[in-house]
Short mmCIF file of C-alpha atoms in Angstrom, two decimals:
data_model
loop_
_atom_site.label_atom_id
_atom_site.label_comp_id
_atom_site.label_asym_id
_atom_site.label_seq_id
_atom_site.Cartn_x
_atom_site.Cartn_y
_atom_site.Cartn_z
CA MET N 1 97.44 89.89 78.00
CA LYS N 2 94.19 87.68 79.27
CA TYR N 3 95.27 85.31 81.59
CA LEU N 4 92.19 81.96 82.57
CA ARG N 5 91.94 79.28 84.66
CA PHE N 6 90.66 76.09 82.88
CA LEU N 7 89.54 72.65 82.45
CA ALA N 8 90.71 70.29 79.85
CA ASP N 9 92.10 66.52 79.54
CA GLY N 10 89.86 66.14 83.13
CA MET N 11 92.46 68.38 85.22
CA GLU N 12 92.65 72.24 86.06
CA LYS N 13 95.30 74.17 84.06
CA TYR N 14 95.77 78.23 83.79
CA GLY N 15 96.49 79.40 79.94
CA ILE N 16 96.86 82.74 78.44
CA LEU N 17 94.12 83.78 75.91
CA ASP N 18 94.87 84.75 72.42
CA GLY N 19 91.97 85.28 70.20
CA ASN N 20 89.96 81.67 70.35
CA GLU N 21 93.05 79.86 71.40
CA ILE N 22 94.36 79.24 74.99
CA THR N 23 98.26 78.31 75.44
CA GLU N 24 98.88 76.77 78.51
CA VAL N 25 101.26 78.03 80.94
CA GLN N 26 103.18 76.20 83.83
CA GLY N 27 103.74 77.13 87.08
CA SER N 28 102.30 80.07 88.62
CA ILE N 29 100.71 83.22 86.90
CA PHE N 30 101.63 85.10 90.17
CA GLU N 31 105.98 84.49 89.13
CA ASN N 32 107.11 84.28 85.35
CA PRO N 33 104.71 81.30 84.49
CA ALA N 34 106.36 79.10 81.98
CA VAL N 35 104.36 79.41 78.71
CA THR N 36 103.75 75.54 77.13
CA ASP N 37 104.13 74.71 72.99
CA LYS N 38 100.09 72.79 74.37
CA LYS N 39 97.14 74.70 72.53
CA TYR N 40 93.72 74.63 73.14
CA ASN N 41 90.43 76.38 71.38
CA LEU N 42 88.29 78.14 73.86
CA SER N 43 84.72 76.69 72.89
CA HIS N 44 86.65 73.14 73.61
CA VAL N 45 87.01 73.53 77.39
CA ARG N 46 85.26 74.34 80.25
CA LEU N 47 86.25 77.71 81.60
CA LEU N 48 86.51 78.36 85.51
CA ALA N 49 87.18 80.32 88.11
CA PRO N 50 90.18 82.50 86.92
CA CYS N 51 92.34 82.27 90.23
CA LYS N 52 91.25 80.93 93.14
CA PRO N 53 91.63 83.47 95.95
CA GLY N 54 92.13 82.69 99.68
CA LYS N 55 89.48 85.96 100.61
CA VAL N 56 88.06 87.85 98.22
CA VAL N 57 88.43 91.47 100.04
CA ALA N 58 85.45 93.91 99.26
CA VAL N 59 84.54 97.31 99.35
CA GLY N 60 80.63 98.40 100.32
CA LEU N 61 79.55 101.91 99.45
CA ASN N 62 82.21 103.32 96.52
CA TYR N 63 79.93 105.43 94.29
CA ALA N 64 77.68 107.85 95.89
CA ASP N 65 74.32 107.33 93.84
CA HIS N 66 74.58 103.38 95.37
CA VAL N 67 74.86 105.18 98.80
CA LYS N 68 72.13 106.57 98.83
CA GLU N 69 69.94 103.98 96.65
CA PHE N 70 71.20 101.89 99.48
CA SER N 71 71.16 103.60 103.01
CA GLY N 72 70.71 107.60 102.62
CA ARG N 73 73.28 107.85 104.70
CA ASP N 74 76.32 110.29 104.06
CA ILE N 75 79.56 109.44 101.62
CA PRO N 76 81.62 107.51 103.40
CA GLU N 77 84.83 109.28 105.22
CA ASN N 78 86.35 105.91 104.84
CA PRO N 79 86.45 102.28 103.29
CA VAL N 80 83.48 100.28 103.94
CA ILE N 81 85.49 97.08 103.67
CA PHE N 82 84.40 93.37 104.36
CA ILE N 83 85.36 89.99 102.99
CA LYS N 84 83.78 87.46 101.13
CA LEU N 85 85.34 83.44 101.61
CA PRO N 86 86.35 81.43 99.27
CA HIS N 87 83.34 78.19 99.40
CA THR N 88 80.88 81.71 97.80
CA VAL N 89 83.52 81.78 95.41
CA ILE N 90 82.26 80.38 91.16
CA GLY N 91 83.64 80.85 87.66
CA PRO N 92 81.53 81.58 83.91
CA ASP N 93 78.69 79.80 83.22
CA ASP N 94 78.06 78.29 87.02
CA SER N 95 75.13 78.34 88.68
CA ILE N 96 74.28 80.52 91.19
CA ILE N 97 72.08 79.20 94.46
CA LEU N 98 68.95 81.09 95.63
CA PRO N 99 68.93 79.85 99.29
CA GLU N 100 65.21 79.10 100.74
CA ILE N 101 66.34 81.54 104.12
CA SER N 102 66.28 85.07 101.89
CA ASN N 103 63.51 86.41 100.01
CA ARG N 104 65.51 88.40 98.42
CA VAL N 105 68.92 87.86 96.55
CA ASP N 106 70.66 90.40 94.95
CA TYR N 107 72.86 91.20 92.14
CA GLU N 108 75.89 93.83 91.71
CA ALA N 109 78.38 93.90 88.70
CA GLU N 110 81.58 95.52 90.09
CA PHE N 111 85.46 95.87 88.72
CA ALA N 112 87.63 93.47 90.62
CA VAL N 113 91.61 93.29 90.75
CA VAL N 114 93.82 89.96 91.47
CA ILE N 115 96.51 90.78 93.81
CA LYS N 116 100.24 88.74 92.69
CA LYS N 117 102.79 88.92 95.25
CA TYR N 118 102.42 89.50 98.87
CA CYS N 119 101.20 92.94 100.09
CA LYS N 120 101.52 94.65 103.71
CA ASN N 121 101.09 98.17 104.17
CA ILE N 122 101.77 99.70 101.51
CA GLU N 123 101.13 103.19 100.01
CA PRO N 124 98.76 104.11 96.16
CA GLU N 125 101.23 104.96 93.82
CA GLN N 126 102.61 101.56 94.89
CA ALA N 127 99.35 99.62 94.48
CA SER N 128 100.37 98.67 90.76
CA GLU N 129 102.98 97.10 91.37
CA TYR N 130 101.16 94.53 93.37
CA ILE N 131 97.82 93.85 91.03
CA LEU N 132 98.80 90.70 88.43
CA GLY N 133 95.38 92.38 86.53
CA ALA N 134 92.09 92.89 86.23
CA THR N 135 88.52 90.70 86.24
CA CYS N 136 84.65 90.89 86.82
CA LEU N 137 82.87 90.34 89.76
CA ASN N 138 79.45 89.63 90.44
CA ASP N 139 79.27 90.53 94.54
CA VAL N 140 75.55 88.57 95.26
CA THR N 141 74.00 89.79 98.24
CA ALA N 142 70.91 88.18 100.52
CA ARG N 143 69.59 91.75 101.00
CA ASP N 144 67.10 90.85 103.09
CA ILE N 145 69.39 88.77 105.62
CA GLN N 146 72.18 91.43 105.09
CA LYS N 147 69.24 94.55 106.54
CA SER N 148 68.24 92.19 109.17
CA ASP N 149 71.67 91.28 110.91
CA GLY N 150 72.76 95.03 110.13
CA GLN N 151 76.11 93.66 109.24
CA TRP N 152 76.96 92.07 106.13
CA THR N 153 78.89 88.73 106.94
CA ARG N 154 76.24 86.62 106.64
CA GLY N 155 74.91 88.33 103.94
CA LYS N 156 77.59 87.73 101.33
CA ASN N 157 78.49 84.16 102.28
CA TYR N 158 76.26 82.11 101.17
CA GLU N 159 77.94 79.13 98.63
CA THR N 160 77.58 80.38 95.24
CA PHE N 161 77.95 84.27 95.91
CA CYS N 162 80.89 85.10 94.32
CA PRO N 163 81.29 84.42 90.86
CA ILE N 164 84.32 85.61 89.62
CA GLY N 165 85.79 85.90 85.40
CA PRO N 166 85.99 85.27 82.38
CA TYR N 167 89.91 86.06 82.67
CA ILE N 168 92.26 88.17 84.68
CA VAL N 169 92.96 91.23 82.37
CA THR N 170 96.75 92.74 82.55
CA ASP N 171 97.93 96.10 81.21
CA LEU N 172 94.47 98.17 81.50
CA ASP N 173 93.52 101.78 82.79
CA TYR N 174 91.64 101.12 85.19
CA THR N 175 90.47 104.82 86.04
CA LYS N 176 87.82 105.01 83.51
CA LEU N 177 86.18 101.82 83.04
CA ASP N 178 82.27 100.83 81.74
CA VAL N 179 80.84 98.54 84.06
CA LYS N 180 77.03 96.95 83.69
CA LEU N 181 74.42 94.54 84.91
CA ILE N 182 72.84 93.19 82.68
CA LEU N 183 69.45 90.74 83.59
CA ASN N 184 68.27 89.16 81.03
CA GLY N 185 69.27 90.78 78.22
CA GLN N 186 68.45 94.68 80.13
CA VAL N 187 71.03 96.37 81.45
CA LYS N 188 69.53 96.99 85.41
CA GLN N 189 73.56 98.69 85.87
CA HIS N 190 75.22 100.91 84.54
CA GLY N 191 78.52 102.99 85.93
CA ASP N 192 82.57 103.79 85.21
CA THR N 193 85.28 103.37 87.85
CA SER N 194 85.96 106.87 87.23
CA MET N 195 82.64 107.22 89.95
CA HIS N 196 84.24 105.31 92.53
CA ILE N 197 84.61 107.57 95.64
CA PHE N 198 87.74 106.12 96.59
CA LYS N 199 90.06 104.76 93.57
CA THR N 200 91.61 101.66 93.32
CA ASP N 201 95.28 102.14 93.88
CA TYR N 202 93.57 104.25 97.34
CA LEU N 203 92.03 100.98 98.03
CA ILE N 204 94.56 98.36 97.92
CA SER N 205 96.83 100.22 100.11
CA PHE N 206 93.95 100.82 102.87
CA ILE N 207 92.94 97.29 102.86
CA SER N 208 97.33 96.24 102.62
CA LYS N 209 97.43 98.15 106.25
CA VAL N 210 94.41 95.70 107.43
CA ILE N 211 94.47 92.71 106.05
CA PRO N 212 98.28 91.76 104.15
CA LEU N 213 96.50 90.38 100.63
CA GLU N 214 98.55 87.10 99.52
CA PRO N 215 99.25 85.75 95.76
CA GLY N 216 95.77 85.16 94.13
CA ASP N 217 93.54 87.39 97.14
CA VAL N 218 90.92 89.54 94.73
CA VAL N 219 89.67 93.27 95.72
CA THR N 220 86.62 94.01 94.27
CA THR N 221 85.69 97.29 94.58
CA GLY N 222 81.91 98.25 94.78
CA THR N 223 78.72 98.87 93.28
CA PRO N 224 76.74 101.53 90.66
CA GLU N 225 73.49 102.25 91.63
CA GLY N 226 70.59 99.49 90.45
CA VAL N 227 71.50 96.51 92.21
CA GLY N 228 67.95 95.00 92.45
CA PRO N 229 66.77 90.77 93.04
CA MET N 230 67.61 88.23 90.59
CA LYS N 231 64.71 84.97 91.02
CA PRO N 232 65.32 81.52 89.08
CA GLY N 233 65.56 81.29 85.35
CA ASP N 234 67.57 84.78 85.20
CA VAL N 235 70.77 85.28 82.74
CA VAL N 236 72.71 87.62 84.58
CA GLU N 237 75.72 89.11 83.44
CA VAL N 238 78.95 91.57 84.80
CA GLU N 239 80.06 93.40 81.87
CA ILE N 240 83.37 95.70 82.16
CA GLU N 241 85.27 97.38 79.08
CA GLY N 242 88.76 95.63 78.19
CA ILE N 243 87.99 92.45 80.00
CA GLY N 244 84.61 90.89 78.96
CA ARG N 245 81.16 89.44 80.24
CA LEU N 246 80.59 86.92 82.90
CA ILE N 247 77.50 84.49 82.08
CA ASN N 248 76.11 83.27 85.20
CA HIS N 249 72.38 81.52 85.71
CA VAL N 250 70.39 81.63 88.57
CA LYS N 251 68.62 78.98 90.16
CA GLN N 252 66.42 78.18 93.33
CA ALA N 253 68.70 75.43 95.97
CA ASP N 254 66.80 72.29 96.54
CA CYS N 255 65.05 71.87 99.97
#
């Protein structure tokens, strides 16, 4: 099943996508949404980020080749986690805005999951009970600021730095999904989720023992090697097997 959030008739709505047809649902998509008889054509609506997370819990350095590329240090013994805040979230076809203060803003293609119910102190074998589905995410990063600060909060949290979408897809096997980043038609990153150092279920468990997760929160699982900079006018796409493509355009912030 593909859940999506969209704008139609001047209102934000949730729906289920089948082909190019959206069926509107009422109520929370996290608690048995009620299917209505209202239908929309996908081409006639504006897609929004598929959920409105209270927080995005992100995992850094979760592909061995990216660890070497990024830091040259040893494989981490525990997941390296950080937070992206709600103001960073944008949806499909929204613009990534490059802040004037940064000289290098990078793309990072990531597989992410959306939490469907309150999640605290769980074990890895319980994780699937708490996941609604999976989506694409671009962990946009002001790389120069991240490196100069020595910690990641500022470099990861400018407005528009967390594109998510286009859908939340249920019933996927998360263990080996193809992940790509395409910049202006050229593949720049290519990996798959079998390459994760820490697997999705373990990450959900690990995070839940530190930070309680709420319905709609997003956990994103790290990026393959090949991160690189974006410039104004670029088109950046995150493509994940079984989910689809998240496409965004890059613009410079107004002075």
